Short mmCIF file of C-alpha atoms in Angstrom, two decimals:
data_model
loop_
_atom_site.label_atom_id
_atom_site.label_comp_id
_atom_site.label_asym_id
_atom_site.label_seq_id
_atom_site.Cartn_x
_atom_site.Cartn_y
_atom_site.Cartn_z
CA UNK P 26 -50.05 183.15 -132.27
CA UNK P 27 -49.24 185.48 -129.56
CA UNK P 28 -49.07 185.18 -125.81
CA UNK P 29 -48.19 187.80 -123.02
CA UNK P 30 -48.57 187.88 -119.09
CA UNK P 31 -50.35 190.94 -118.95
CA UNK P 32 -52.51 192.83 -121.27
CA UNK P 33 -54.33 196.38 -121.92
CA UNK P 34 -55.76 195.89 -125.11
CA UNK P 35 -56.30 193.29 -127.87
CA UNK P 36 -55.07 194.48 -131.29
CA UNK P 37 -55.32 192.90 -134.76
CA UNK P 38 -52.43 193.38 -136.85
CA UNK P 39 -52.88 193.52 -140.76
CA UNK P 40 -49.86 193.63 -143.22
CA UNK P 41 -49.60 192.70 -146.92
CA UNK P 42 -48.66 189.30 -145.56
CA UNK P 43 -51.01 188.63 -142.75
CA UNK P 44 -53.80 189.03 -140.31
CA UNK P 45 -52.46 188.50 -136.85
CA UNK P 46 -53.77 188.58 -133.14
CA UNK P 47 -51.51 191.21 -131.15
CA UNK P 48 -52.09 191.89 -127.39
CA UNK P 49 -51.09 195.15 -126.17
CA UNK P 50 -48.86 195.16 -122.69
CA UNK P 51 -49.47 197.79 -120.04
CA UNK P 52 -47.42 200.87 -118.34
CA UNK P 53 -43.61 200.15 -119.01
CA UNK P 54 -42.27 198.86 -122.28
CA UNK P 55 -42.64 195.24 -122.66
CA UNK P 56 -41.25 192.44 -125.11
CA UNK P 57 -42.25 189.30 -126.89
CA UNK P 58 -40.27 187.25 -129.49
CA UNK P 59 -41.34 186.59 -133.07
CA UNK P 60 -42.50 182.97 -133.53
CA UNK P 61 -41.51 182.07 -137.18
CA UNK P 62 -41.86 178.61 -138.57
CA UNK P 63 -39.92 178.22 -141.69
CA UNK P 64 -38.26 175.12 -140.53
CA UNK P 65 -38.60 171.37 -141.30
CA UNK P 66 -37.18 170.57 -137.81
CA UNK P 67 -39.07 172.71 -135.30
CA UNK P 68 -40.82 171.54 -132.38
CA UNK P 69 -44.31 171.47 -132.13
CA UNK P 70 -46.52 174.32 -130.90
CA UNK P 71 -47.35 172.52 -127.56
CA UNK P 72 -43.72 172.10 -126.77
CA UNK P 73 -43.06 175.72 -127.85
CA UNK P 74 -45.78 177.20 -125.50
CA UNK P 75 -44.20 175.32 -122.44
CA UNK P 76 -40.85 176.73 -123.90
CA UNK P 77 -42.33 180.40 -123.49
CA UNK P 78 -43.86 179.47 -119.91
CA UNK P 79 -40.60 178.07 -118.73
CA UNK P 80 -38.46 181.30 -119.86
CA UNK P 81 -40.99 183.89 -118.87
CA UNK P 82 -41.28 185.10 -122.32
CA UNK P 83 -43.97 187.52 -122.78
CA UNK P 84 -45.29 187.05 -126.34
CA UNK P 85 -44.91 185.51 -129.82
CA UNK P 86 -45.83 186.52 -133.22
CA UNK P 87 -46.29 184.02 -135.78
CA UNK P 88 -45.19 184.48 -139.41
CA UNK P 89 -47.27 182.66 -142.47
CA UNK P 90 -45.62 181.70 -145.64
CA UNK P 91 -48.52 183.04 -148.03
CA UNK P 92 -48.34 186.79 -149.06
CA UNK P 93 -51.59 187.81 -150.50
CA UNK P 94 -51.83 191.44 -151.79
CA UNK P 95 -53.99 193.38 -149.71
CA UNK P 96 -54.89 197.55 -150.14
CA UNK P 97 -53.97 198.11 -146.27
CA UNK P 98 -56.08 201.09 -145.31
CA UNK P 99 -59.04 199.40 -147.00
CA UNK P 100 -58.46 196.19 -145.17
CA UNK P 101 -58.01 197.84 -141.83
CA UNK P 102 -61.49 199.69 -142.01
CA UNK P 103 -63.33 196.77 -143.13
CA UNK P 104 -61.80 194.71 -140.11
CA UNK P 105 -62.42 197.30 -137.81
CA UNK P 106 -66.13 197.82 -139.05
CA UNK P 107 -66.71 193.84 -138.56
CA UNK P 108 -65.27 193.98 -135.06
CA UNK P 109 -67.52 196.79 -134.20
CA UNK P 110 -70.54 195.03 -135.50
CA UNK P 111 -69.94 192.04 -133.12
CA UNK P 112 -69.38 194.58 -130.30
CA UNK P 113 -65.50 193.91 -130.11
CA UNK P 114 -65.25 197.70 -129.65
CA UNK P 115 -61.93 197.58 -127.48
CA UNK P 116 -60.35 195.50 -130.29
CA UNK P 117 -58.01 197.79 -132.63
CA UNK P 118 -56.58 197.26 -136.09
CA UNK P 119 -53.06 197.99 -136.90
CA UNK P 120 -50.38 197.35 -139.61
CA UNK P 121 -46.61 196.95 -139.68
CA UNK P 122 -44.26 198.70 -141.93
CA UNK P 123 -40.06 198.45 -142.20
CA UNK P 124 -37.52 201.04 -142.30
CA UNK P 125 -37.73 201.15 -146.15
CA UNK P 126 -40.90 202.95 -145.90
CA UNK P 127 -38.98 205.95 -144.38
CA UNK P 128 -36.61 208.28 -146.00
CA UNK P 129 -34.46 211.45 -145.40
CA UNK P 130 -33.52 209.95 -141.97
CA UNK P 131 -30.32 212.44 -141.64
CA UNK P 132 -30.75 214.62 -139.74
CA UNK P 133 -33.47 212.46 -137.94
CA UNK P 134 -36.26 215.16 -137.73
CA UNK P 135 -35.91 215.26 -141.64
CA UNK P 136 -37.44 211.57 -141.61
CA UNK P 137 -40.32 211.15 -144.03
CA UNK P 138 -42.18 208.45 -145.65
CA UNK P 139 -40.80 207.74 -149.12
CA UNK P 140 -42.71 209.13 -151.96
CA UNK P 141 -44.15 205.78 -153.16
CA UNK P 142 -45.54 204.99 -149.86
CA UNK P 143 -46.63 208.64 -148.85
CA UNK P 144 -50.55 208.37 -149.87
CA UNK P 145 -51.18 204.95 -148.47
CA UNK P 146 -49.41 205.89 -145.01
CA UNK P 147 -51.24 209.04 -144.67
CA UNK P 148 -54.35 207.28 -145.10
CA UNK P 149 -52.87 204.35 -142.66
CA UNK P 150 -51.81 206.95 -140.29
CA UNK P 151 -55.23 208.51 -140.20
CA UNK P 152 -57.08 205.52 -139.52
CA UNK P 153 -54.63 204.63 -136.42
CA UNK P 154 -55.04 208.03 -135.11
CA UNK P 155 -58.90 207.89 -135.59
CA UNK P 156 -58.98 204.60 -133.84
CA UNK P 157 -56.09 204.79 -131.01
CA UNK P 158 -53.90 202.07 -132.63
CA UNK P 159 -50.35 202.06 -132.49
CA UNK P 160 -48.05 201.70 -135.70
CA UNK P 161 -45.98 198.49 -135.82
CA UNK P 162 -42.50 198.86 -137.02
CA UNK P 163 -39.86 196.39 -137.96
CA UNK P 164 -36.41 197.91 -137.40
CA UNK P 165 -33.01 196.18 -137.39
CA UNK P 166 -30.11 198.27 -136.12
CA UNK P 167 -28.11 195.15 -137.55
CA UNK P 168 -28.93 195.87 -141.09
CA UNK P 169 -27.77 199.48 -141.01
CA UNK P 170 -24.44 198.40 -139.23
CA UNK P 171 -23.65 195.63 -141.54
CA UNK P 172 -24.31 197.90 -144.53
CA UNK P 173 -22.11 200.91 -143.37
CA UNK P 174 -19.69 199.55 -140.70
CA UNK P 175 -17.25 202.30 -141.57
CA UNK P 176 -19.87 205.01 -140.49
CA UNK P 177 -21.81 203.43 -137.90
CA UNK P 178 -20.05 201.53 -134.80
CA UNK P 179 -20.86 197.99 -133.23
CA UNK P 180 -21.10 200.05 -129.99
CA UNK P 181 -23.98 202.45 -131.21
CA UNK P 182 -25.64 199.70 -132.96
CA UNK P 183 -25.73 197.44 -129.69
CA UNK P 184 -26.77 200.13 -127.11
CA UNK P 185 -23.00 199.94 -125.72
CA UNK P 186 -21.95 203.72 -126.75
CA UNK P 187 -20.62 205.31 -123.78
CA UNK P 188 -20.38 208.88 -125.39
CA UNK P 189 -22.99 210.89 -127.22
CA UNK P 190 -22.87 209.68 -130.96
CA UNK P 191 -25.78 211.86 -132.58
CA UNK P 192 -27.51 215.37 -132.02
CA UNK P 193 -30.62 216.35 -133.46
CA UNK P 194 -31.13 219.74 -132.19
CA UNK P 195 -31.95 219.18 -128.76
CA UNK P 196 -32.05 215.55 -128.99
CA UNK P 197 -28.99 213.45 -128.13
CA UNK P 198 -28.65 209.86 -129.15
CA UNK P 199 -26.62 207.12 -127.66
CA UNK P 200 -28.01 204.00 -129.53
CA UNK P 201 -29.30 203.57 -133.25
CA UNK P 202 -32.53 201.84 -132.09
CA UNK P 203 -33.74 204.88 -130.55
CA UNK P 204 -32.53 207.02 -133.62
CA UNK P 205 -34.40 204.52 -136.01
CA UNK P 206 -37.58 204.81 -134.01
CA UNK P 207 -37.55 208.46 -133.82
CA UNK P 208 -36.86 208.92 -137.43
CA UNK P 209 -40.42 206.97 -137.75
CA UNK P 210 -41.84 209.35 -135.33
CA UNK P 211 -40.76 212.30 -137.47
CA UNK P 212 -42.31 210.90 -140.44
CA UNK P 213 -45.58 210.31 -138.23
CA UNK P 214 -45.69 213.91 -137.46
CA UNK P 215 -45.60 215.14 -141.20
CA UNK P 216 -48.77 213.03 -142.09
CA UNK P 217 -50.95 214.21 -138.91
CA UNK P 218 -49.70 211.40 -136.80
CA UNK P 219 -48.21 212.98 -133.67
CA UNK P 220 -50.22 210.92 -131.34
CA UNK P 221 -49.63 207.77 -133.00
CA UNK P 222 -47.51 205.20 -130.65
CA UNK P 223 -44.81 203.02 -132.30
CA UNK P 224 -44.65 199.73 -131.31
CA UNK P 225 -41.48 197.67 -132.35
CA UNK P 226 -43.09 194.15 -133.83
CA UNK P 227 -39.55 192.96 -135.25
CA UNK P 228 -36.08 193.51 -134.08
CA UNK P 229 -33.06 191.14 -133.39
CA UNK P 230 -29.63 190.13 -134.50
CA UNK P 231 -28.34 187.25 -136.55
CA UNK P 232 -25.47 184.87 -134.97
CA UNK P 233 -23.99 183.79 -138.35
CA UNK P 234 -23.49 184.07 -142.02
CA UNK P 235 -22.01 187.77 -142.21
CA UNK P 236 -18.69 187.74 -140.34
CA UNK P 237 -17.54 189.81 -138.30
CA UNK P 238 -21.00 191.56 -137.97
CA UNK P 239 -23.08 188.30 -136.91
CA UNK P 240 -21.98 186.41 -134.00
CA UNK P 241 -23.47 184.82 -130.85
CA UNK P 242 -21.93 187.44 -128.64
CA UNK P 243 -23.48 190.37 -130.70
CA UNK P 244 -26.76 189.33 -130.98
CA UNK P 245 -26.76 188.43 -127.07
CA UNK P 246 -25.41 191.96 -126.34
CA UNK P 247 -27.85 193.53 -128.51
CA UNK P 248 -30.92 191.64 -127.43
CA UNK P 249 -29.87 191.89 -123.73
CA UNK P 250 -29.30 195.60 -123.88
CA UNK P 251 -32.61 195.93 -125.91
CA UNK P 252 -34.46 194.44 -123.08
CA UNK P 253 -32.83 196.42 -120.42
CA UNK P 254 -34.01 199.64 -122.37
CA UNK P 255 -37.42 198.55 -123.27
CA UNK P 256 -37.91 197.44 -119.53
CA UNK P 257 -36.86 201.02 -118.31
CA UNK P 258 -39.72 202.66 -119.82
CA UNK P 259 -37.50 205.73 -120.70
CA UNK P 260 -38.90 205.86 -124.11
CA UNK P 261 -36.84 207.81 -126.86
CA UNK P 262 -35.43 211.25 -126.82
CA UNK P 263 -38.15 212.33 -129.10
CA UNK P 264 -40.90 210.52 -126.99
CA UNK P 265 -39.17 210.64 -123.56
CA UNK P 266 -41.20 208.75 -120.98
CA UNK P 267 -43.38 206.98 -123.48
CA UNK P 268 -42.64 203.35 -123.13
CA UNK P 269 -41.55 201.50 -126.36
CA UNK P 270 -42.80 197.78 -126.57
CA UNK P 271 -40.66 195.38 -128.88
CA UNK P 272 -40.76 192.09 -130.26
CA UNK P 273 -37.54 190.06 -130.69
CA UNK P 274 -36.99 188.33 -134.04
CA UNK P 275 -36.96 185.45 -133.74
CA UNK P 276 -37.78 182.37 -131.65
CA UNK P 277 -35.89 179.66 -133.54
CA UNK P 278 -33.38 179.47 -136.38
CA UNK P 279 -35.12 178.45 -139.19
CA UNK P 280 -33.08 176.34 -142.06
CA UNK P 281 -35.78 176.67 -144.80
CA UNK P 282 -35.16 180.32 -145.13
CA UNK P 283 -33.08 181.43 -147.90
CA UNK P 284 -29.22 182.12 -146.97
CA UNK P 285 -27.34 181.29 -143.77
CA UNK P 286 -27.94 184.96 -142.27
CA UNK P 287 -31.84 184.55 -142.62
CA UNK P 288 -31.70 181.16 -141.05
CA UNK P 289 -30.18 182.46 -138.06
CA UNK P 290 -31.86 185.09 -136.13
CA UNK P 291 -33.13 182.44 -133.17
CA UNK P 292 -32.68 182.65 -129.72
CA UNK P 293 -33.00 178.91 -129.61
CA UNK P 294 -31.94 175.75 -131.70
CA UNK P 295 -34.82 173.77 -133.20
CA UNK P 296 -34.18 171.22 -130.35
CA UNK P 297 -35.19 173.97 -127.89
CA UNK P 298 -31.56 174.58 -126.51
CA UNK P 299 -30.51 178.03 -126.16
CA UNK P 300 -28.25 179.59 -129.06
CA UNK P 301 -27.58 182.40 -126.38
CA UNK P 302 -28.94 183.24 -122.97
CA UNK P 303 -31.37 186.47 -122.63
CA UNK P 304 -30.93 186.25 -118.63
CA UNK P 305 -28.73 188.23 -116.44
CA UNK P 306 -28.92 191.56 -118.73
#
């Protein structure tokens, strides 16, 4: 389920895993928190709703356990048609991808959809452009940093770099998040999606399980800096002034996921105590 304090439009979000409701915020970048439920000790939903309200969290995205196979472009078209027939014309349909869908990301302007995904993404992007919907992107600078710590600095991955790190033509990058988002914008441009905006549907940092890359301190810094960056409305170097909205992954630590890292992305413990604070960023 999803909640936000202000709305511009309501979107439906379809992935290979699920069909979910999504509400899209206005003007400057806004943020939300994913509400995963793979745990046997999590609080009941009414208590979670109260927790969101008390902490002024703007949105949640639930994650279902089943993963039926769906031909995404056809499913999106069918859903949009069904919504139109019941006069929900302002309701849009979209889908989410991961960074694994994109290749050739160095230099960033070379970003393109991988061969195995290109045809499907061309159809998806055409649908999004025609219907005025955003593309949802799950992007994790933590994963890039943890896999290549000799080439990617913690400061660059966590919005703390004080000096320029990457130059791509006239575009200058001080953080990995912007670089990853812009590589997907480059891929969109190559399949006719220059006007399709990106909404970051998942991003975050785990607190344990892969020392020294995982820690409460790293997670707190990343998510606090993320919220400040999103809230600034400054966009990315490739899309300056175009706000990026983002959903933090995830609300709670989930003990039924596989492996210590996957169990520890939450900003709250199952008893609703904070793992770390998102305030005072």
